[in-house]
mmCIF file of C-alpha atoms in Angstrom:
data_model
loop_
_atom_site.group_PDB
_atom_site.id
_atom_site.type_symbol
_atom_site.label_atom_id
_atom_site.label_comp_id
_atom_site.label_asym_id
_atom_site.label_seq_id
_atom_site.Cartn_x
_atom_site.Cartn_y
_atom_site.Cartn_z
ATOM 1 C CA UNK A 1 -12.412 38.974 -39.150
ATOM 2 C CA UNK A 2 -12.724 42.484 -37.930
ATOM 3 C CA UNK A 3 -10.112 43.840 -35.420
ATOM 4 C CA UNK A 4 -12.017 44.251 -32.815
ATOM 5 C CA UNK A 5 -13.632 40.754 -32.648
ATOM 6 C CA UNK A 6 -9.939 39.199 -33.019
ATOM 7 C CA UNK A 7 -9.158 41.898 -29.897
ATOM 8 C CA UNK A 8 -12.114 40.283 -28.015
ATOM 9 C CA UNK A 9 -11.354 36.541 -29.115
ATOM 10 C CA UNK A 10 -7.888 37.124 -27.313
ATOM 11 C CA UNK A 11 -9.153 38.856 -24.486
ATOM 12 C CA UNK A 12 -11.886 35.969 -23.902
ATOM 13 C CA UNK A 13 -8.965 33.671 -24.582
ATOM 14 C CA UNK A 14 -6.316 35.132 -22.078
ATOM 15 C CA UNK A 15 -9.190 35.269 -20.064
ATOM 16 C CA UNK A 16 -10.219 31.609 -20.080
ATOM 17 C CA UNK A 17 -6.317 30.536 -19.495
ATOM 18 C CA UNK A 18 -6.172 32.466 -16.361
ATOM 19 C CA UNK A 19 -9.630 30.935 -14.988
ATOM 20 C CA UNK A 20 -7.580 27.167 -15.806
ATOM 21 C CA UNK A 21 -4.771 28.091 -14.216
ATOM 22 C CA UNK A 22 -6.446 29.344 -11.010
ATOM 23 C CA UNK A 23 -8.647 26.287 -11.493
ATOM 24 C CA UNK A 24 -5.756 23.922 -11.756
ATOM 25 C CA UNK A 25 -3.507 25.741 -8.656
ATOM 26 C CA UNK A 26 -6.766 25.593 -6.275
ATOM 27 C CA UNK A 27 -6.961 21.777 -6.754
ATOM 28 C CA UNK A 28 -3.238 21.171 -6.262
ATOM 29 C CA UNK A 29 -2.998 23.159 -2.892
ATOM 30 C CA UNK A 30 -6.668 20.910 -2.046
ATOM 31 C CA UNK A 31 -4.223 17.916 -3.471
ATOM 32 C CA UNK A 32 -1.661 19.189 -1.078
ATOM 33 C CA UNK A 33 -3.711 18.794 1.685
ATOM 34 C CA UNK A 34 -4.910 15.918 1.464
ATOM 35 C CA UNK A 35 -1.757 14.411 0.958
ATOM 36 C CA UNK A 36 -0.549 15.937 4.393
ATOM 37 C CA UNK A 37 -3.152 14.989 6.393
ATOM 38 C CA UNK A 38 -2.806 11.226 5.041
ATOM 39 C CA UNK A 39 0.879 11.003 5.784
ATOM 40 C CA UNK A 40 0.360 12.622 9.591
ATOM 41 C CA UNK A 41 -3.017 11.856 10.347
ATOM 42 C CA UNK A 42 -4.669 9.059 8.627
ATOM 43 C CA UNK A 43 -1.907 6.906 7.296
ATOM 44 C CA UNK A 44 -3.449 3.298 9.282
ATOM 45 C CA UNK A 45 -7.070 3.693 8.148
ATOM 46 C CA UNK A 46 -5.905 4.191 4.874
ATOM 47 C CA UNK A 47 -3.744 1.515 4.638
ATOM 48 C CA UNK A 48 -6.388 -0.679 6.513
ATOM 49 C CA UNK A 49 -8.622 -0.104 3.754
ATOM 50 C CA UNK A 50 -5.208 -1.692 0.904
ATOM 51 C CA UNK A 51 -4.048 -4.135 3.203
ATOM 52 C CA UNK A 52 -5.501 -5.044 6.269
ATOM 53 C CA UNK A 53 -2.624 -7.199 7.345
ATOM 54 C CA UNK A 54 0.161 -4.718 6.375
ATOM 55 C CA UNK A 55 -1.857 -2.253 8.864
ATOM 56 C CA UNK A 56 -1.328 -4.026 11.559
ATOM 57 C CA UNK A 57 2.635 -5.036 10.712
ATOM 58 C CA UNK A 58 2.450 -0.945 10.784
ATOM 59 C CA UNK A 59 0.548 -0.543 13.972
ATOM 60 C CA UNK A 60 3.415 -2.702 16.019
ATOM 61 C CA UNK A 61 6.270 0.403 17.165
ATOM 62 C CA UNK A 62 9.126 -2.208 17.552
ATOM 63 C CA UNK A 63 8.664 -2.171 13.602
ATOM 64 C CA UNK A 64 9.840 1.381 12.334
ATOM 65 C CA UNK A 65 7.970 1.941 9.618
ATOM 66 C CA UNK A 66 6.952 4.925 7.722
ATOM 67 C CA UNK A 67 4.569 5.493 5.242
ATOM 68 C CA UNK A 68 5.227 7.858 2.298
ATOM 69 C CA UNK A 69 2.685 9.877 0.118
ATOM 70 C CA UNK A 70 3.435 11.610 -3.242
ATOM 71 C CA UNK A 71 2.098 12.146 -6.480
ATOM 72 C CA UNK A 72 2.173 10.333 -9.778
ATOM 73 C CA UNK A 73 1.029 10.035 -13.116
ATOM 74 C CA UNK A 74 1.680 12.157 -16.511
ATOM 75 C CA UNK A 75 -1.005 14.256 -16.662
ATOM 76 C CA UNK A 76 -2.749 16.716 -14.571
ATOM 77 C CA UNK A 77 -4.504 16.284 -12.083
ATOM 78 C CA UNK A 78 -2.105 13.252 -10.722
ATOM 79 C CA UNK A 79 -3.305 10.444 -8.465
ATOM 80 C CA UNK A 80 -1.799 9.470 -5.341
ATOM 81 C CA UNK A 81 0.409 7.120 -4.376
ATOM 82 C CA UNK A 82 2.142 5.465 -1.378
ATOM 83 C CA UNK A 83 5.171 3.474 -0.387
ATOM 84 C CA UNK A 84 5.938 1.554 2.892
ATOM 85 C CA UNK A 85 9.759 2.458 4.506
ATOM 86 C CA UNK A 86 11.390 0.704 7.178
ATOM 87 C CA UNK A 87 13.799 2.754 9.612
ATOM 88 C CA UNK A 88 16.690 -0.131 10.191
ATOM 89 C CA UNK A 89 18.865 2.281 12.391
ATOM 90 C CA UNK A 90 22.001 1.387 10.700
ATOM 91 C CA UNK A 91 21.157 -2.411 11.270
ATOM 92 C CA UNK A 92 20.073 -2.820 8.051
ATOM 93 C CA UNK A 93 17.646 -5.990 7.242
ATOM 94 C CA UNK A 94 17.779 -9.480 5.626
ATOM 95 C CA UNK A 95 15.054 -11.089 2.797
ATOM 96 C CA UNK A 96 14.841 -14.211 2.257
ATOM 97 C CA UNK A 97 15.055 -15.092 -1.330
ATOM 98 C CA UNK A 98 16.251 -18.168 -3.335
ATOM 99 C CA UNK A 99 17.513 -16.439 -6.106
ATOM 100 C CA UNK A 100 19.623 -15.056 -3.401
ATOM 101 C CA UNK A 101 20.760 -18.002 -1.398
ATOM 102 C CA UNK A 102 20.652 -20.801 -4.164
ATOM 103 C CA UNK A 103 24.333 -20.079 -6.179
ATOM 104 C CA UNK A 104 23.947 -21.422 -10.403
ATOM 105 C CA UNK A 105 27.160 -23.597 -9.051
ATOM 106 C CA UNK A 106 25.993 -25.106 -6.040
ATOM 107 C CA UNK A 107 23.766 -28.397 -5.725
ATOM 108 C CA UNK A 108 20.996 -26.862 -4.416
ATOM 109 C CA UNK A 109 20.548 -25.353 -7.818
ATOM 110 C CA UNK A 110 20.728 -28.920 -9.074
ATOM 111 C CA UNK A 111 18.229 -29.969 -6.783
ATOM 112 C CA UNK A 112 16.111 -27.355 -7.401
ATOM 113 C CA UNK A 113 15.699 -27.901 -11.105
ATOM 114 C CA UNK A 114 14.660 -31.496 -10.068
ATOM 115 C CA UNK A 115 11.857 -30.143 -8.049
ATOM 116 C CA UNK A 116 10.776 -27.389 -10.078
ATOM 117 C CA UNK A 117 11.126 -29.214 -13.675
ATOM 118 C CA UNK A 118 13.360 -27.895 -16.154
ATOM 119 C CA UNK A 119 10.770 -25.742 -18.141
ATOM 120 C CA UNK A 120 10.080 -23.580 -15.176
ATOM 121 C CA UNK A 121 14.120 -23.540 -14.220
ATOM 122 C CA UNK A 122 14.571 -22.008 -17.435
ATOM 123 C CA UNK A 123 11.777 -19.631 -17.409
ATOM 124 C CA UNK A 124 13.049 -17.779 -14.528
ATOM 125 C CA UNK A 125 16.657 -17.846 -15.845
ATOM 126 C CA UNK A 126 15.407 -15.967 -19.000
ATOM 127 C CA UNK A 127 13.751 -13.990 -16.567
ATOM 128 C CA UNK A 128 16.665 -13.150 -14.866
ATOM 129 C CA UNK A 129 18.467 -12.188 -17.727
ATOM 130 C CA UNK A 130 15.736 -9.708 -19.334
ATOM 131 C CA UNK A 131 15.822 -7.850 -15.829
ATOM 132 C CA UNK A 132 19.269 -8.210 -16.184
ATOM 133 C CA UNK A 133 19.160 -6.313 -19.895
ATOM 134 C CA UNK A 134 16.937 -3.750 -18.857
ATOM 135 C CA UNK A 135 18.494 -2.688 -15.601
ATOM 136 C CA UNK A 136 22.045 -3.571 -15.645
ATOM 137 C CA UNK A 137 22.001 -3.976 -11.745
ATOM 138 C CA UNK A 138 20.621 -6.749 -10.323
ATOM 139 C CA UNK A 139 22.948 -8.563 -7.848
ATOM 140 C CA UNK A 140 25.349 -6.587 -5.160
ATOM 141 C CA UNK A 141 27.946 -8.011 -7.242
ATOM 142 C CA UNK A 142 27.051 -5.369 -9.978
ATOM 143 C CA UNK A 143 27.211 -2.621 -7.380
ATOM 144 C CA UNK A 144 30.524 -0.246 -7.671
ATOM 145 C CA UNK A 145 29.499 3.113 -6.725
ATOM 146 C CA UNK A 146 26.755 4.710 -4.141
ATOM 147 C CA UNK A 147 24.512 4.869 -7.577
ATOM 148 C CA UNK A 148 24.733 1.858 -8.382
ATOM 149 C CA UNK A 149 23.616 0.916 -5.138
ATOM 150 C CA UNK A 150 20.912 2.906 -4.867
ATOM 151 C CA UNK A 151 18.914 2.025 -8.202
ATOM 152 C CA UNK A 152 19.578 -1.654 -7.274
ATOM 153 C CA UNK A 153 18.147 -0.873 -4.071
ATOM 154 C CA UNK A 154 14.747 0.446 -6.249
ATOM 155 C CA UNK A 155 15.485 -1.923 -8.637
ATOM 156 C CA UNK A 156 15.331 -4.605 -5.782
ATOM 157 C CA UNK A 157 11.771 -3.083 -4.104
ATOM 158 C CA UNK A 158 10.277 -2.795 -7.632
ATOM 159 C CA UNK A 159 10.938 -6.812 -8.851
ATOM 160 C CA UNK A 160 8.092 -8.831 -7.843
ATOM 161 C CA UNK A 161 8.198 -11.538 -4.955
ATOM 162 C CA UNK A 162 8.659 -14.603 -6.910
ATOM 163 C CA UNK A 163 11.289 -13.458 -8.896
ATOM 164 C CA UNK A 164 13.760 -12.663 -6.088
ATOM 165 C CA UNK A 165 12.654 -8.743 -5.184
ATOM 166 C CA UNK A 166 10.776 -7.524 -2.326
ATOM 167 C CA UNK A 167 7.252 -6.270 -4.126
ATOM 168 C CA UNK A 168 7.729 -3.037 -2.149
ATOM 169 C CA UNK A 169 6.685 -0.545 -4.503
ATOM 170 C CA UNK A 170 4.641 2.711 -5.175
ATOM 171 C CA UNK A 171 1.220 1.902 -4.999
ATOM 172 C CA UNK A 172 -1.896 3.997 -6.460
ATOM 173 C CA UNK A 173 -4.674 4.739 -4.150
ATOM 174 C CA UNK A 174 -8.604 4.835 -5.931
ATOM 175 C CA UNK A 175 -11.128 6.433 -4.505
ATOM 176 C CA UNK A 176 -12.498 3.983 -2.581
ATOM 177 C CA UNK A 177 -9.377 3.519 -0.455
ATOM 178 C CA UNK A 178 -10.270 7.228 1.474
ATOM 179 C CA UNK A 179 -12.646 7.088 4.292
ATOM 180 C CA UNK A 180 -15.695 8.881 3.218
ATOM 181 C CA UNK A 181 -16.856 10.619 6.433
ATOM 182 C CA UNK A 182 -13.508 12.862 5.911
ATOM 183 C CA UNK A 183 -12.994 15.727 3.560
ATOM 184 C CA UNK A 184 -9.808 14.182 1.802
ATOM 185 C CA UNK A 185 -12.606 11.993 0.087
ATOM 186 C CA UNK A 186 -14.733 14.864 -1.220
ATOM 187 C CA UNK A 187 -11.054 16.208 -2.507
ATOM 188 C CA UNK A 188 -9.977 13.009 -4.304
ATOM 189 C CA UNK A 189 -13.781 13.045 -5.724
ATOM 190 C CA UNK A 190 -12.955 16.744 -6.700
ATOM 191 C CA UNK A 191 -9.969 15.819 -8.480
ATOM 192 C CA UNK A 192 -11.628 12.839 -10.459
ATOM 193 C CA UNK A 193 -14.753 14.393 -11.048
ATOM 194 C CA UNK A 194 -14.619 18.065 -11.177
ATOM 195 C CA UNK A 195 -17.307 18.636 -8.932
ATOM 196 C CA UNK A 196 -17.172 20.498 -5.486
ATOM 197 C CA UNK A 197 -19.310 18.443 -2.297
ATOM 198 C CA UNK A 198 -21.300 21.267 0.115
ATOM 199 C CA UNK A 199 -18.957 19.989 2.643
ATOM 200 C CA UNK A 200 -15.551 21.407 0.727
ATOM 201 C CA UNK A 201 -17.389 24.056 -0.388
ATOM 202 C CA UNK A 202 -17.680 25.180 3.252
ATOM 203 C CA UNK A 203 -14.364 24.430 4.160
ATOM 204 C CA UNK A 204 -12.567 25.919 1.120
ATOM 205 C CA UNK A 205 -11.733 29.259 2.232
ATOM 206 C CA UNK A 206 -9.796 27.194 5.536
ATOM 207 C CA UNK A 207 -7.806 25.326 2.611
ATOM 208 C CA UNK A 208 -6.960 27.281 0.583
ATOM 209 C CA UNK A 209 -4.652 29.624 2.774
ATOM 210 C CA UNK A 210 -1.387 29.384 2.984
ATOM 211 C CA UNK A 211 0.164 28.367 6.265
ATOM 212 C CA UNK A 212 1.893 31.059 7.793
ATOM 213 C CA UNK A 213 2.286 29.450 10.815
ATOM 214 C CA UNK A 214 1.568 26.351 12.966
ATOM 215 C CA UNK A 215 -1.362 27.193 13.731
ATOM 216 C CA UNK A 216 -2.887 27.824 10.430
ATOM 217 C CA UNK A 217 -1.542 24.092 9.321
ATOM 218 C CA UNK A 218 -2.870 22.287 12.250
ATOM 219 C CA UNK A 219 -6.372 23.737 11.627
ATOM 220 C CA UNK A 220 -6.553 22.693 8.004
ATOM 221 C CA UNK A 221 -4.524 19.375 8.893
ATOM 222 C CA UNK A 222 -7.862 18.463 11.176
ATOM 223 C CA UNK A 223 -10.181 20.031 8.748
ATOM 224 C CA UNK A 224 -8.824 17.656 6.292
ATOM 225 C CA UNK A 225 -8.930 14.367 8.299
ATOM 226 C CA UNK A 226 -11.526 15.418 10.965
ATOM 227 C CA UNK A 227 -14.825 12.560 11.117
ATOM 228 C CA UNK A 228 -18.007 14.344 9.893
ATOM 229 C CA UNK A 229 -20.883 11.913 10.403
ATOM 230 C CA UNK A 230 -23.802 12.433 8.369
ATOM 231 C CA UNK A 231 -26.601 14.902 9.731
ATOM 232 C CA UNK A 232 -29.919 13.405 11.556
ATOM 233 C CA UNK A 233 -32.198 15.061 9.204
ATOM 234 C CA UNK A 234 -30.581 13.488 5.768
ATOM 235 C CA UNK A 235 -31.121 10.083 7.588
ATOM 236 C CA UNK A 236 -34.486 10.152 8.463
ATOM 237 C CA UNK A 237 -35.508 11.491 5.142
ATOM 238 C CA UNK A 238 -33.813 8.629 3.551
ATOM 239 C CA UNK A 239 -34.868 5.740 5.747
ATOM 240 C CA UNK A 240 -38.909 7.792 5.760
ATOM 241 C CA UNK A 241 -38.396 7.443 1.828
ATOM 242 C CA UNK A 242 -37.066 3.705 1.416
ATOM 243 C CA UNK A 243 -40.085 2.894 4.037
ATOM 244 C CA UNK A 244 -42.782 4.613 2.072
ATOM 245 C CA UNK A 245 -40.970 2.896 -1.265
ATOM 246 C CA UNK A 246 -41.209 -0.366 0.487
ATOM 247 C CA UNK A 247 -44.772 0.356 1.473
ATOM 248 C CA UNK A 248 -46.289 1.035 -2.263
ATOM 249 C CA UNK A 249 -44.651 -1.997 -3.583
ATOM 250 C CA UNK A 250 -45.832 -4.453 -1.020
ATOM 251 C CA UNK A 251 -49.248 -2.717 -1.153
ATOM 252 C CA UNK A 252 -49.365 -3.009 -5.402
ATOM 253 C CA UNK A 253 -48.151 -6.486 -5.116
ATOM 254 C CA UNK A 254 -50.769 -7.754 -2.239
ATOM 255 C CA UNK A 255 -53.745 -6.329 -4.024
ATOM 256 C CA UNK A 256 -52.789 -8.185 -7.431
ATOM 257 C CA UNK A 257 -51.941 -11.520 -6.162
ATOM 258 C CA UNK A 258 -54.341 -11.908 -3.218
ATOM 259 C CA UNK A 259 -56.742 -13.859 -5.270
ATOM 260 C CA UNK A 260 -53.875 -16.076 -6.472
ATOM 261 C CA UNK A 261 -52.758 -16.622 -2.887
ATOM 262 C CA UNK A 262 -55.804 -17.919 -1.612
ATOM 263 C CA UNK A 263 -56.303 -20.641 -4.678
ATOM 264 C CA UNK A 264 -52.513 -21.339 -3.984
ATOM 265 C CA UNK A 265 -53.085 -21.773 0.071
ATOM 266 C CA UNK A 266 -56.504 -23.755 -0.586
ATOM 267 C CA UNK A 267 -54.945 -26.330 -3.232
ATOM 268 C CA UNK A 268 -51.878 -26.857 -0.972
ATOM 269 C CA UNK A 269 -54.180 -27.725 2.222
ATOM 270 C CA UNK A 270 -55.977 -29.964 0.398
ATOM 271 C CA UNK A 271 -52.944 -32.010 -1.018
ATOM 272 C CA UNK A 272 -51.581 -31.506 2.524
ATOM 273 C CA UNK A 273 -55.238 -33.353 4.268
ATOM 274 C CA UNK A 274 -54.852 -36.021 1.259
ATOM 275 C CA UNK A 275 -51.522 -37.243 2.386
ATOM 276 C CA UNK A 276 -51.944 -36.815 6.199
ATOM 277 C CA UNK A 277 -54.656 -39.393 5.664
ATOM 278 C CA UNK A 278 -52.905 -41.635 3.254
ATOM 279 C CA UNK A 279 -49.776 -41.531 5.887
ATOM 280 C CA UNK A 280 -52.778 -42.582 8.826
ATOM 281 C CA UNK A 281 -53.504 -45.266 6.899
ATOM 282 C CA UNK A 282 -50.345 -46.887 6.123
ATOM 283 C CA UNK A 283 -49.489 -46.045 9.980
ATOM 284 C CA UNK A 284 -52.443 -48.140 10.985
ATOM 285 C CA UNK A 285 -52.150 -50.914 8.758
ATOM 286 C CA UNK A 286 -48.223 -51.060 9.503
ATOM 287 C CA UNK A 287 -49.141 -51.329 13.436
ATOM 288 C CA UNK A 288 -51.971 -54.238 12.703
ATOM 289 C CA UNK A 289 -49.530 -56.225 11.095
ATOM 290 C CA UNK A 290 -47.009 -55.822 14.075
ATOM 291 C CA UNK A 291 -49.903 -56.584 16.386
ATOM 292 C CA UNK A 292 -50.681 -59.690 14.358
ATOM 293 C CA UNK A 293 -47.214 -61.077 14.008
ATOM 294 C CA UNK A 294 -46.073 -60.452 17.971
ATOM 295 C CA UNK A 295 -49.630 -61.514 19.144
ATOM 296 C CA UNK A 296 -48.245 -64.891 20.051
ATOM 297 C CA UNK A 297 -45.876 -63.751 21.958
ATOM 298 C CA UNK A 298 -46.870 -62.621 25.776
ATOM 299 C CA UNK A 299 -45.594 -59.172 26.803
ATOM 300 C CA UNK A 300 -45.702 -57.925 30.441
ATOM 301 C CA UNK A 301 -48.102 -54.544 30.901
ATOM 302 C CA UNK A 302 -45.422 -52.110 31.152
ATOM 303 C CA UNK A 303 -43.916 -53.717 27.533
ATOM 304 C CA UNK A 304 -46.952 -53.228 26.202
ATOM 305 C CA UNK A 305 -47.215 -49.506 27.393
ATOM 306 C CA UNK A 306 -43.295 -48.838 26.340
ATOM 307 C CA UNK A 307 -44.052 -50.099 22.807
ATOM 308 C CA UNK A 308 -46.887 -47.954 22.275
ATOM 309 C CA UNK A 309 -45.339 -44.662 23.434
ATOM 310 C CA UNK A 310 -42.416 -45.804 21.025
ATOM 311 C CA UNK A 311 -45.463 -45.758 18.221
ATOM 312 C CA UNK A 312 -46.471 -42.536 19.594
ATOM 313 C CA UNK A 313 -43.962 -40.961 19.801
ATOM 314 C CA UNK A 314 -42.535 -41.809 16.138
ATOM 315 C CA UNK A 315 -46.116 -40.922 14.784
ATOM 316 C CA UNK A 316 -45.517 -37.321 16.081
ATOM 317 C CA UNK A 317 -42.200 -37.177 14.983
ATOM 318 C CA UNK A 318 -43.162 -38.379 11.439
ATOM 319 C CA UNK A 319 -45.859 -35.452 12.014
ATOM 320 C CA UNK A 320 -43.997 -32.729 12.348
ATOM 321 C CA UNK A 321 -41.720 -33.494 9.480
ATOM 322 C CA UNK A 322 -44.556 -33.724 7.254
ATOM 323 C CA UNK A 323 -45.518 -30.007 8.553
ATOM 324 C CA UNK A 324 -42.445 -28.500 8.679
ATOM 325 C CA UNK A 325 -41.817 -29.566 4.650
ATOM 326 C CA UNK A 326 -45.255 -28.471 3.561
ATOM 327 C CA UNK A 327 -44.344 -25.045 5.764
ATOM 328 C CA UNK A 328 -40.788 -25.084 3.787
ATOM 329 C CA UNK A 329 -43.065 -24.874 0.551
ATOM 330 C CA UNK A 330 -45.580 -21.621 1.630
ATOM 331 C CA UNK A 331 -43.901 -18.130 0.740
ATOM 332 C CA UNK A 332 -44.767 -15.022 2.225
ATOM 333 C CA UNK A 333 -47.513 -14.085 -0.009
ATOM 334 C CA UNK A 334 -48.958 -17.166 0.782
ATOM 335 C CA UNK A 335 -49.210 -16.675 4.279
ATOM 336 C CA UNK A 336 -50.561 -12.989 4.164
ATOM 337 C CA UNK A 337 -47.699 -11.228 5.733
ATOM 338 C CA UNK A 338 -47.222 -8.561 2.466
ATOM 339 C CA UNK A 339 -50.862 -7.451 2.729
ATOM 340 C CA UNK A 340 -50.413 -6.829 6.458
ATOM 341 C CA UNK A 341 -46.835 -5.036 6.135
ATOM 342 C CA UNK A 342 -48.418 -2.686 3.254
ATOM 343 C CA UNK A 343 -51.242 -2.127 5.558
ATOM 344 C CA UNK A 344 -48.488 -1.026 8.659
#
């Protein structure tokens, strides 16, 4: 290779690292952002959209909690993630936990082998002892230094529920757990995607400056997490084009099956007359036989009047459930509603 096309390889090279790095610093100070406006801003709806019912255990203020964002992963660009604190004010707090309360020497750990069986006794003994193996800290009574007591403090909010910890870790956050009418979504979509939204593009030159003051932050801090509903004109279009979809597909569909319709409609009332009258006749001969057994029998005239509004009354009932199942059965094809919405 010549000199000067290895000259202008390295140029294009040094060239194409310094358009990644710019690249890669633009979406970390976006990243930033985000991140910011979540933790001051927008911390309930986000966590509404995790965990409804943690939201609200957050929305009480006799609680004290606080609700941490950072970043995580091994790679570049990382993901977010968040953690729920508790301010105690030197009270500290209390968990309830059997592994805890129930001593190995005490009878309730007799008794609770009984309930549990033995096979699941010993599985979370082994279990104990692997975390045990791994961590080295597990119980206060391994705790000797401030160290010690802080990783089995982490230790404690990492182990799951039902094996003694509290299940309060760090948490990753998708996509889907943003609220979309808010810029932090198109910057999460940036950062998975690689693909700028009109609406960052024209807030990007807002973002991308760096704070030098209060003000600065507070306008990028509401940029970030400020609603932006979607314009009138977008929505129109849309419904204007699922309505004219709508339209062409009822209209093909009514044309083609019309003629099937009507032999469909046609057959059905004539099976529908052919039973009415079969049901009239067992109706009739079912009240000649009562007449014939109870004519014997003398009635007074307002008997005679109650029993027949009793039959009439039963014959319209056993009408109308004879129409409303044959109306259960028509579609609507069948009844000529799609020809009239395609003509609308």
């Amino acid at each position: 290779m010549a000199p000067a096309a290895r000259g202008a390889e390295r140029a294009a090279r040094t060239v194409q690292r310094a358009w990644w790095r710019y690249l890669a610093r633009r979406l970390f100070r976006l990243l930033t952002r985000a991140v910011r406006a979540a933790e001051c801003c927008v911390t309930h709806e986000i966590v509404k959209r995790v965990s409804p019912l943690e939201a609200e255990l957050i929305k009480d203020p006799s609680m004290q909690y606080k609700v941490r964002f950072r970043f995580a992963g091994h790679e570049f660009p990382p993901f977010i993630v968040f953690k729920i604190f508790r301010h105690t004010e030197g009270r500290g707090s209390k968990y309830i936990s059997g592994k805890r309360i129930i001593s190995p020497s005490s009878e309730a750990a007799v008794d609770t082998c009984k309930l549990m069986g033995c096979r699941r006794y010993y599985e979370k003994m082994i279990q104990d002892e692997l975390q045990y193996q791994k961590h080295k800290i597990t119980d206060e009574i391994d705790v000797a230094t401030v160290k010690d007591y802080m990783q089995y403090v982490s230790n404690l909010d990492e182990t799951p529920a039902h094996f003694g910890g509290r299940e309060n870790y760090w948490r990753k956050l998708s996509l889907e757990n943003f609220p979309r009418t808010m810029i932090m979504y198109d910057i999460v979509e940036y950062a998975q995607s690689g693909s700028l939204s009109d609406r960052l593009k024209k807030e990007l030159k807002l973002l991308l400056l760096r704070p030098q003051n209060e003000e600065v932050l507070y306008e990028q801090l509401m940029s970030v997490s400020q609603v932006r509903l979607p314009s009138p004109c977008s929505t129109s279009a849309s419904a204007s084009s699922i309505r004219s979809y709508w339209t062409t597909s009822l209209a093909k569909t009514s044309g083609r099956r019309s003629s099937q319709a009507r032999q469909k409609i046609a057959k059905m009332k004539k099976v529908y007359m052919l039973e009415k009258k079969r049901e009239e006749q067992i109706l009739c001969d079912t009240n000649r036989r009562y007449l014939t057994e109870h004519q014997e029998t003398p009635t007074s005239p307002s008997e005679d009047l109650k029993d027949q509004t009793v039959l009439l009354d039963e014959e319209w009932e056993h009408e109308a459930a004879t129409l409303y199942a044959w109306s259960q059965a028509l579609s609507l094809e069948d009844i000529g509603l799609s020809s009239s919405t395609a003509t609308i």
